[in-house]
Coordinates of C-alpha atoms and ligand atoms in Angstrom, one line a residue:
M1 CA 125.9 66.1 125.0
N2 CA 123.0 68.1 124.8
D3 CA 120.6 66.9 122.6
Q4 CA 119.9 70.5 121.5
Y5 CA 123.3 69.9 119.1
R6 CA 121.2 67.2 117.2
T7 CA 119.6 67.8 114.2
P8 CA 117.6 65.0 113.7
Y9 CA 115.4 65.8 110.8
Y10 CA 118.6 67.2 108.7
S11 CA 121.1 64.4 110.0
G12 CA 118.6 61.8 108.9
L13 CA 118.1 63.1 105.5
L14 CA 122.0 63.3 104.9
A15 CA 122.1 59.9 106.1
Y16 CA 118.8 58.4 103.3
I17 CA 121.1 60.3 100.7
A18 CA 124.0 58.7 100.9
K19 CA 122.2 55.3 100.5
H20 CA 122.3 56.2 96.9
R21 CA 119.2 54.0 95.6
A22 CA 117.3 54.1 92.5
S23 CA 114.6 56.6 93.0
F24 CA 110.8 55.7 91.0
H25 CA 109.2 58.7 93.0
M26 CA 108.7 62.1 92.9
P27 CA 110.6 64.7 92.8
G28 CA 110.4 64.8 89.0
H29 CA 114.0 66.0 88.7
K30 CA 115.1 62.7 90.4
R31 CA 117.8 63.8 92.8
G32 CA 119.0 66.9 90.6
R33 CA 119.5 64.8 87.4
G34 CA 116.4 66.3 85.6
I35 CA 117.1 69.9 86.8
H36 CA 118.2 72.3 83.8
P37 CA 122.2 72.5 84.0
D38 CA 122.4 76.4 84.2
F39 CA 120.0 76.3 87.3
K40 CA 122.2 73.8 88.8
A41 CA 125.1 75.4 88.1
F42 CA 124.0 78.1 90.3
L43 CA 122.0 76.2 92.9
G44 CA 124.8 73.7 93.0
E45 CA 124.0 70.0 93.5
N46 CA 123.3 69.4 97.1
V47 CA 120.5 71.3 97.5
F48 CA 118.4 69.1 94.7
L49 CA 119.5 65.9 96.9
L50 CA 117.9 67.6 99.6
D51 CA 115.0 68.1 97.6
L52 CA 113.2 64.5 98.7
T53 CA 109.7 64.1 99.3
E54 CA 107.7 61.6 101.8
V55 CA 109.8 58.6 101.0
Q56 CA 109.9 55.6 103.7
G57 CA 112.5 56.6 106.2
V58 CA 112.2 60.3 105.9
D59 CA 109.1 60.6 108.4
Y60 CA 105.8 62.4 107.0
L61 CA 105.2 65.7 108.2
H62 CA 101.5 65.0 108.6
K63 CA 102.2 62.0 110.7
P64 CA 105.4 62.3 112.0
T65 CA 106.3 59.3 114.1
G66 CA 110.4 59.6 113.2
I67 CA 113.1 61.7 112.6
L68 CA 110.9 64.9 111.9
R69 CA 108.8 63.3 115.2
E70 CA 112.1 64.3 117.1
A71 CA 113.3 67.5 115.5
M72 CA 110.0 68.8 116.6
D73 CA 110.4 67.5 120.2
L74 CA 113.5 69.6 120.4
L75 CA 112.1 72.4 119.2
A76 CA 109.5 72.3 121.5
D77 CA 111.9 71.8 124.7
A78 CA 113.9 74.7 123.0
Y79 CA 111.4 77.0 123.9
G80 CA 109.6 75.2 126.9
A81 CA 106.7 74.6 124.7
K82 CA 104.1 71.8 125.3
E83 CA 104.5 71.0 121.7
S84 CA 105.8 72.5 118.5
F85 CA 104.7 72.1 115.1
F86 CA 106.9 72.8 111.9
L87 CA 105.2 75.0 109.2
V88 CA 106.1 75.1 105.1
N89 CA 103.6 77.6 104.2
G90 CA 104.9 81.1 106.5
S91 CA 103.3 82.1 109.7
T92 CA 100.3 82.8 107.3
V93 CA 99.3 79.1 107.3
G94 CA 100.0 79.0 111.4
N95 CA 97.7 82.0 112.0
E96 CA 95.1 80.4 109.8
A97 CA 95.3 77.0 111.2
A98 CA 95.2 78.5 114.8
L99 CA 92.1 80.6 113.8
M100 CA 90.7 77.4 112.8
T101 CA 91.5 75.5 116.4
V102 CA 90.0 78.4 118.2
G103 CA 87.3 79.8 116.0
G104 CA 84.6 78.4 113.8
P105 CA 80.7 79.0 112.4
G106 CA 79.0 81.3 114.7
K107 CA 82.2 81.9 117.0
K108 CA 83.2 85.2 117.9
I109 CA 86.9 85.9 118.2
L110 CA 88.5 89.5 119.7
I111 CA 90.9 90.7 117.3
A112 CA 93.9 93.4 117.5
R113 CA 92.8 95.7 114.8
N114 CA 96.3 95.6 113.4
S115 CA 96.5 92.0 112.8
H116 CA 98.2 90.6 109.6
R117 CA 96.3 89.9 106.6
S118 CA 96.5 86.3 107.0
V119 CA 93.9 86.7 109.9
V120 CA 91.2 87.6 107.3
G121 CA 92.6 83.9 105.9
G122 CA 91.9 82.5 108.7
L123 CA 88.2 84.0 109.3
I124 CA 87.2 83.1 105.5
L125 CA 88.4 79.5 106.6
N126 CA 86.7 79.4 110.0
G127 CA 83.6 81.2 109.4
S128 CA 83.6 83.5 113.0
I129 CA 82.2 86.6 113.5
P130 CA 85.3 89.1 114.3
V131 CA 85.1 91.9 117.0
Y132 CA 88.0 94.1 116.6
L133 CA 90.3 95.8 119.8
P134 CA 91.4 99.1 119.0
V135 CA 95.2 99.0 119.5
N136 CA 97.2 102.0 120.6
V137 CA 98.7 104.3 118.6
D138 CA 101.8 106.2 118.9
P139 CA 101.2 109.7 117.1
E140 CA 104.8 110.9 117.1
L141 CA 106.0 107.8 115.3
G142 CA 102.7 107.5 113.6
I143 CA 102.3 103.9 113.9
T144 CA 100.6 101.3 115.9
T145 CA 101.8 99.8 118.8
S146 CA 99.9 97.6 121.0
V147 CA 96.6 96.7 122.8
S148 CA 96.3 98.1 126.0
P149 CA 95.4 95.6 129.0
E150 CA 92.8 97.9 130.1
V151 CA 91.2 97.6 126.8
L152 CA 91.4 94.4 126.7
K153 CA 89.5 93.9 129.8
E154 CA 86.7 96.1 128.8
Y155 CA 86.6 94.1 125.8
L156 CA 86.3 90.5 127.1
E157 CA 83.8 92.1 129.9
K158 CA 81.6 93.2 126.9
N159 CA 81.5 90.7 124.3
D160 CA 80.9 86.8 125.1
V161 CA 83.8 85.5 122.6
D162 CA 85.5 82.3 122.6
G163 CA 89.2 83.4 122.1
V164 CA 91.3 86.7 121.2
F165 CA 94.1 86.8 118.9
L166 CA 96.5 89.6 119.3
T167 CA 99.7 90.3 116.7
N168 CA 102.8 91.4 119.3
P169 CA 105.4 92.5 118.5
N170 CA 104.3 94.7 115.7
Y171 CA 106.5 95.1 112.7
Y172 CA 108.9 97.8 114.1
G173 CA 109.6 95.9 117.3
I174 CA 106.9 97.3 119.4
S175 CA 106.3 95.3 122.0
G176 CA 103.1 95.5 124.6
N177 CA 102.5 93.8 127.9
I178 CA 102.3 90.4 126.6
S179 CA 102.2 88.7 130.2
E180 CA 99.8 90.8 131.6
L181 CA 97.6 90.7 128.4
V182 CA 98.0 87.0 128.2
D183 CA 97.0 86.3 131.7
I184 CA 94.0 88.6 131.3
V185 CA 92.5 86.7 128.9
H186 CA 93.2 83.3 131.0
E187 CA 90.8 84.9 133.6
H188 CA 88.6 84.5 131.3
N189 CA 89.3 81.0 131.0
L190 CA 89.9 81.9 127.3
P191 CA 92.3 80.6 124.4
I192 CA 94.7 83.7 123.4
I193 CA 96.5 83.1 119.9
V194 CA 99.9 85.3 119.9
D195 CA 101.1 86.0 116.1
E196 CA 104.3 86.8 117.0
A197 CA 105.7 86.3 113.5
H198 CA 108.5 89.0 114.2
G199 CA 109.6 87.6 117.6
A200 CA 110.9 84.2 117.1
H201 CA 114.3 85.1 118.4
F202 CA 112.8 86.7 121.8
H203 CA 112.9 83.5 123.6
F204 CA 116.4 83.2 123.0
H205 CA 117.9 86.5 124.6
Q206 CA 117.4 88.3 127.8
A207 CA 117.7 91.9 126.6
L208 CA 115.0 91.1 123.9
P209 CA 111.0 91.4 124.8
L210 CA 109.4 88.5 126.6
S211 CA 108.2 85.7 124.1
A212 CA 104.6 85.1 124.4
V213 CA 105.4 81.1 124.9
D214 CA 107.1 82.1 127.8
A215 CA 104.1 84.3 128.8
G216 CA 102.1 81.3 128.4
A217 CA 100.2 82.3 125.3
D218 CA 98.0 79.0 124.2
I219 CA 99.2 79.2 120.2
V220 CA 102.3 81.2 119.5
V221 CA 103.0 81.7 115.7
E222 CA 106.4 82.5 114.9
S223 CA 108.0 83.3 111.4
T224 CA 111.6 81.7 111.7
H225 CA 112.6 83.1 108.4
K226 CA 112.1 86.7 109.3
T227 CA 114.4 86.9 112.8
L228 CA 116.3 83.6 112.3
S229 CA 118.2 81.7 110.1
S230 CA 115.8 79.4 108.8
M231 CA 114.5 79.6 104.4
T232 CA 112.0 81.9 103.5
Q233 CA 108.2 80.2 103.8
S234 CA 109.6 78.3 106.7
S235 CA 108.1 78.9 110.1
W236 CA 107.1 77.5 113.4
M237 CA 104.4 77.3 116.0
H238 CA 104.0 76.2 119.9
I239 CA 100.9 75.2 121.9
N240 CA 101.0 75.7 125.7
G241 CA 98.1 74.6 128.3
N242 CA 95.2 72.9 128.0
R243 CA 92.7 75.5 126.3
I244 CA 93.3 74.0 122.6
D245 CA 91.6 71.0 121.1
E246 CA 94.9 69.6 119.6
D247 CA 93.6 67.2 117.4
L248 CA 91.7 69.9 115.8
L249 CA 94.9 72.0 115.2
K250 CA 96.6 69.2 113.6
A251 CA 93.4 68.5 111.3
S252 CA 93.7 72.0 110.5
L253 CA 97.2 71.8 109.5
R254 CA 96.7 68.8 107.6
T255 CA 94.1 70.7 105.8
L256 CA 96.1 73.9 104.8
Q257 CA 99.3 72.6 104.4
S258 CA 100.9 70.6 101.3
S259 CA 101.0 66.8 100.8
S260 CA 104.1 67.7 99.5
P261 CA 106.2 69.9 102.1
N262 CA 109.7 71.3 101.0
Y263 CA 112.0 69.1 102.8
V264 CA 114.7 71.7 102.1
L265 CA 112.8 74.1 104.0
L266 CA 112.1 71.5 106.9
A267 CA 115.6 70.6 107.4
S268 CA 116.4 74.7 107.4
L269 CA 114.0 74.5 110.2
D270 CA 115.6 72.0 112.2
V271 CA 119.1 73.7 111.8
A272 CA 117.8 76.8 112.8
R273 CA 116.9 75.2 116.4
M274 CA 119.6 73.8 116.9
Q275 CA 121.5 77.1 116.2
M276 CA 119.7 79.0 118.2
A277 CA 119.2 76.6 121.0
T278 CA 123.3 75.9 121.1
E279 CA 124.7 79.5 120.2
G280 CA 121.4 81.5 120.0
S281 CA 122.7 84.2 123.1
Q282 CA 125.6 84.6 121.9
L283 CA 124.7 85.4 118.0
L284 CA 122.0 87.7 119.4
S285 CA 124.1 89.6 121.7
A286 CA 126.7 90.1 118.5
A287 CA 123.6 91.2 116.4
L288 CA 122.3 93.4 119.3
E289 CA 125.8 95.3 119.5
V290 CA 125.8 95.6 115.9
A291 CA 121.9 97.1 115.9
Q292 CA 123.5 99.8 118.9
Y293 CA 126.4 100.7 116.9
L294 CA 124.3 101.7 114.0
R295 CA 121.0 103.4 116.1
T296 CA 123.5 105.5 117.8
S297 CA 125.5 106.2 114.8
I298 CA 122.1 107.3 112.7
N299 CA 121.0 109.8 115.5
A300 CA 124.2 111.2 115.2
I301 CA 123.5 112.2 111.6
P302 CA 121.5 115.4 111.0
G303 CA 117.8 115.6 110.2
L304 CA 117.4 111.7 111.3
Q305 CA 116.0 109.8 114.7
C306 CA 116.2 106.2 115.7
F307 CA 114.1 105.8 118.7
G308 CA 115.0 103.1 121.1
R309 CA 113.8 102.0 124.8
E310 CA 113.3 105.6 125.3
R311 CA 109.9 105.4 124.1
I312 CA 109.3 102.6 126.9
G313 CA 105.9 103.9 129.2
R314 CA 104.1 105.7 126.1
Y315 CA 101.3 105.1 124.3
G316 CA 100.9 101.1 124.4
I317 CA 105.3 100.8 124.6
F318 CA 106.1 98.4 127.3
D319 CA 109.2 97.5 125.4
V320 CA 111.1 97.5 122.7
D321 CA 112.9 94.9 120.2
L322 CA 116.2 96.5 119.6
T323 CA 117.3 94.6 116.7
K324 CA 114.8 97.0 114.5
I325 CA 116.0 99.8 113.5
T326 CA 113.3 102.4 112.7
I327 CA 114.9 105.6 111.3
N328 CA 112.7 108.5 111.0
V329 CA 113.5 110.7 107.8
L330 CA 111.2 114.0 108.2
G331 CA 113.8 116.1 109.5
L332 CA 115.5 115.8 106.0
G333 CA 112.5 117.0 104.3
L334 CA 111.5 113.4 102.9
T335 CA 108.9 110.8 102.9
G336 CA 110.3 107.2 104.3
Y337 CA 109.1 105.9 100.6
K338 CA 111.2 108.6 99.0
V339 CA 114.6 107.4 100.9
E340 CA 114.1 104.1 100.5
Q341 CA 113.7 104.7 97.0
L342 CA 117.0 106.7 97.0
L343 CA 118.4 104.0 98.9
N344 CA 117.5 101.6 96.2
D345 CA 118.4 103.3 93.3
E346 CA 121.5 105.4 93.9
L347 CA 122.9 104.1 97.2
G348 CA 122.7 99.9 96.6
V349 CA 121.4 99.6 100.0
E350 CA 117.8 97.7 100.5
V351 CA 115.9 98.2 103.9
E352 CA 112.8 95.9 104.9
L353 CA 110.2 98.4 104.4
S354 CA 109.1 102.6 105.0
D355 CA 106.1 104.2 105.2
P356 CA 105.6 108.2 105.2
N357 CA 108.0 108.7 108.1
N358 CA 110.3 105.9 108.1
I359 CA 112.6 103.5 106.8
L360 CA 112.4 100.0 108.7
A361 CA 116.1 98.7 108.6
F362 CA 116.2 94.9 109.9
V363 CA 119.5 93.4 111.9
T364 CA 119.7 89.6 112.3
I365 CA 121.8 87.1 113.1
G366 CA 123.3 87.4 110.0
D367 CA 124.7 91.2 110.1
D368 CA 128.0 92.9 111.0
Y369 CA 130.0 96.1 111.1
D370 CA 130.6 96.2 107.4
N371 CA 126.9 95.5 106.8
A372 CA 126.0 98.5 109.0
D373 CA 128.5 100.5 107.5
K374 CA 126.7 100.6 104.4
L375 CA 123.4 102.0 105.5
I376 CA 125.4 104.6 107.8
K377 CA 127.3 105.9 105.0
A378 CA 124.8 105.9 102.6
M379 CA 122.2 107.8 105.4
K380 CA 125.0 110.2 105.8
S381 CA 125.3 111.2 102.2
L382 CA 121.3 111.8 102.3
S383 CA 121.6 113.9 105.0
E384 CA 124.6 115.6 103.2
N385 CA 122.3 116.4 100.1
Y386 CA 119.2 117.1 101.5
Y387 CA 119.3 118.3 105.6
G388 CA 118.9 121.9 105.7
K389 CA 117.7 122.1 102.2
L390 CA 114.3 121.1 102.6
Q391 CA 111.7 122.2 104.9
P392 CA 111.1 119.1 107.4
L393 CA 107.6 117.4 106.7
E394 CA 105.2 117.0 109.5
T395 CA 104.5 113.1 111.0
A396 CA 101.9 111.4 108.8
A397 CA 99.7 108.7 111.1
V398 CA 100.1 105.9 108.9
H399 CA 99.3 102.8 110.6
T400 CA 96.5 104.1 112.4
F401 CA 93.1 102.8 111.8
P402 CA 90.4 105.3 110.6
E403 CA 87.7 103.5 112.7
L404 CA 86.6 100.3 114.1
P405 CA 84.4 98.9 110.9
D406 CA 80.9 97.7 111.1
V407 CA 80.7 94.6 110.8
V408 CA 77.8 93.4 108.9
L409 CA 78.7 89.8 107.5
T410 CA 81.3 87.5 108.6
P411 CA 84.5 87.0 106.4
R412 CA 83.1 84.0 105.2
E413 CA 79.6 85.0 104.1
A414 CA 80.9 88.2 102.3
F415 CA 83.9 86.0 100.6
F416 CA 81.1 83.7 99.1
G417 CA 78.1 86.1 98.8
E418 CA 77.3 87.3 95.5
K419 CA 79.3 89.7 94.3
K420 CA 79.6 92.7 91.7
T421 CA 82.2 95.3 90.8
V422 CA 81.7 98.6 91.1
A423 CA 84.4 101.8 91.2
F424 CA 86.0 102.2 94.1
K425 CA 84.9 105.9 94.7
D426 CA 81.0 105.0 94.5
S427 CA 81.6 102.4 97.0
V428 CA 81.0 104.0 100.1
G429 CA 78.5 102.5 102.6
A430 CA 78.5 99.5 100.5
V431 CA 79.6 96.1 101.9
S432 CA 82.8 94.9 100.6
A433 CA 83.4 91.6 99.5
E434 CA 87.1 92.0 99.5
S435 CA 90.0 92.5 101.9
V436 CA 91.7 96.1 101.1
V437 CA 95.4 95.9 102.3
L438 CA 97.7 98.5 102.7
Y439 CA 101.2 96.9 102.8
P440 CA 103.6 98.6 104.5
P441 CA 102.8 96.9 106.9
G442 CA 100.0 93.9 105.3
I443 CA 97.2 94.9 107.7
P444 CA 93.6 94.9 106.4
I445 CA 91.8 98.4 106.1
I446 CA 88.7 96.4 104.9
A447 CA 88.4 93.3 105.2
P448 CA 85.1 91.4 103.5
G449 CA 81.7 91.8 105.3
E450 CA 82.5 95.4 106.4
R451 CA 81.0 98.3 105.5
I452 CA 82.9 101.1 103.4
T453 CA 82.8 104.3 105.5
E454 CA 84.0 107.7 103.8
E455 CA 86.3 107.7 106.4
S456 CA 88.3 104.7 105.1
Y457 CA 87.8 105.3 101.7
E458 CA 89.6 109.1 102.2
Y459 CA 92.2 107.3 104.6
I460 CA 93.2 104.5 101.7
I461 CA 93.5 107.3 98.9
K462 CA 95.5 109.3 101.3
R463 CA 97.7 106.4 101.7
K464 CA 97.8 105.4 98.3
E465 CA 98.8 109.0 97.0
E466 CA 101.4 108.9 99.7
G467 CA 103.0 105.6 97.8
A468 CA 101.7 102.9 100.1
E469 CA 100.8 99.8 97.9
V470 CA 97.3 98.6 97.9
Q471 CA 97.2 94.2 98.4
G472 CA 94.2 92.1 98.5
T473 CA 91.7 93.4 95.6
A474 CA 91.0 92.0 92.3
D475 CA 91.8 95.0 90.6
P476 CA 95.5 95.9 91.7
E477 CA 95.1 99.7 91.4
L478 CA 92.1 99.7 93.1
E479 CA 90.2 101.7 90.4
F480 CA 87.3 99.2 91.4
I481 CA 86.5 97.1 94.0
E482 CA 84.0 93.9 94.8
I483 CA 81.0 95.0 97.0
L484 CA 77.7 92.5 98.0
K485 CA 75.1 92.8 95.8
Ligands
PLP501 C1 102.3 90.3 111.9 C2 102.7 89.2 110.3 N1 102.0 88.2 110.6 C3 101.9 87.2 109.9 C4 102.8 87.2 108.9 C5 102.8 86.4 108.0 O1 104.0 85.9 107.7 P1 104.5 84.6 106.8 O2 105.0 85.7 105.7 O3 105.9 84.0 107.3 O4 103.7 83.7 106.1 C6 103.4 88.4 108.4 C7 104.1 88.8 106.9 O5 104.5 89.7 107.4 C8 103.4 89.4 109.3 O6 104.0 90.8 109.0

């Protein structure tokens, strides 16, 4: 039998549970007996039986030598990676640990400006100096796409850096030329970390963009809970080649991850790997068919547009993950935010996110035609109610960044520096002590240590007025901001 059908970790836990021993250890609910009956009535008993802790026989995440070791080795084999790691704090902890490994106090890291806010966390932890890379923008979609190989080359020639951090694909499934980008970094004999949070499924289907693991990136972080079937907060990461200090990476993961990792999450990773390695290609083919049905149906509805591979070759779009359904709604005369709200409040449909121009729907191996029909029906009803009645809206530039920031201090120096709170409107010219993140898609517009400019201030205010959510600041409304004294 192909080893990939095995689930050594999950099966090992089941065997352990079957032994029915008297437990005098954590977790305090003692195999569910102490759980409140209402909660247990809803969740059932088994989830609590599986909620074990690190006891003899079920291995240790921080020192895997038994069933977890086997499970992670099978994961590495499934991706063709040198070594793979299960994560219990999402890709957030993967990005942070990767940056602690490649960076360090005084080191410089080239970072794509469209990176997720967890990268700021990694920079606070590692004390490195970020040098930001500009990212291409698709002006018609109003979103950032990928870093150009030429720009990466130029930045690597101009800056003496210790490593590179890229995000690929973006939230909307747009992928850059990851193979060329990895090769360019390796020509400089530097390590490259790729945040592939939205691409854990790429490796398992030929019609999907190339995975950074297959492109040979040194560290690749993937949110399995976003595009595969593992549970929320579970993720994994892979390493390749010899440019990474593996001991430092393991020490970073030991430092950042809980000493009591959740075994239900870990078991869900083992099973998700087995599922993808044994039937991923068929499952993803089915998901791609549903996505294509959705895309074609949406494109036939007046006022709506859903891009596909025809955009390849423009504005840094090298490939497109067709399971991501970005619906441009401006033709209805409504913003994406408004459409998301109508879908939620009146039409019983929830999407992944909205921005001023678009709503984004994810199709995964958990979808079927029935689910797709619900979105199509809802979008038809919106088109009937709004198309032709309102003036179509102009494209708003959303995840485009005001400019590359003036990095005055490292994020770490700013984070631990002496701070004071001022009104955001009075902060222009000051050095920020916190991150200002706009969601969607969770990218910092200002990171700690950067000078707040008139342009970034105006940009944030405009996006906030349009309906973007501000994250990362002590004041959730961003009336006030912490700056360095
Ligand atoms: C590009 C990107 N990287 C990293 C993350 C963090 O992943 P997680 O939620 O698994 O911690 C996200 C989350 O949305 C993301 O979009």
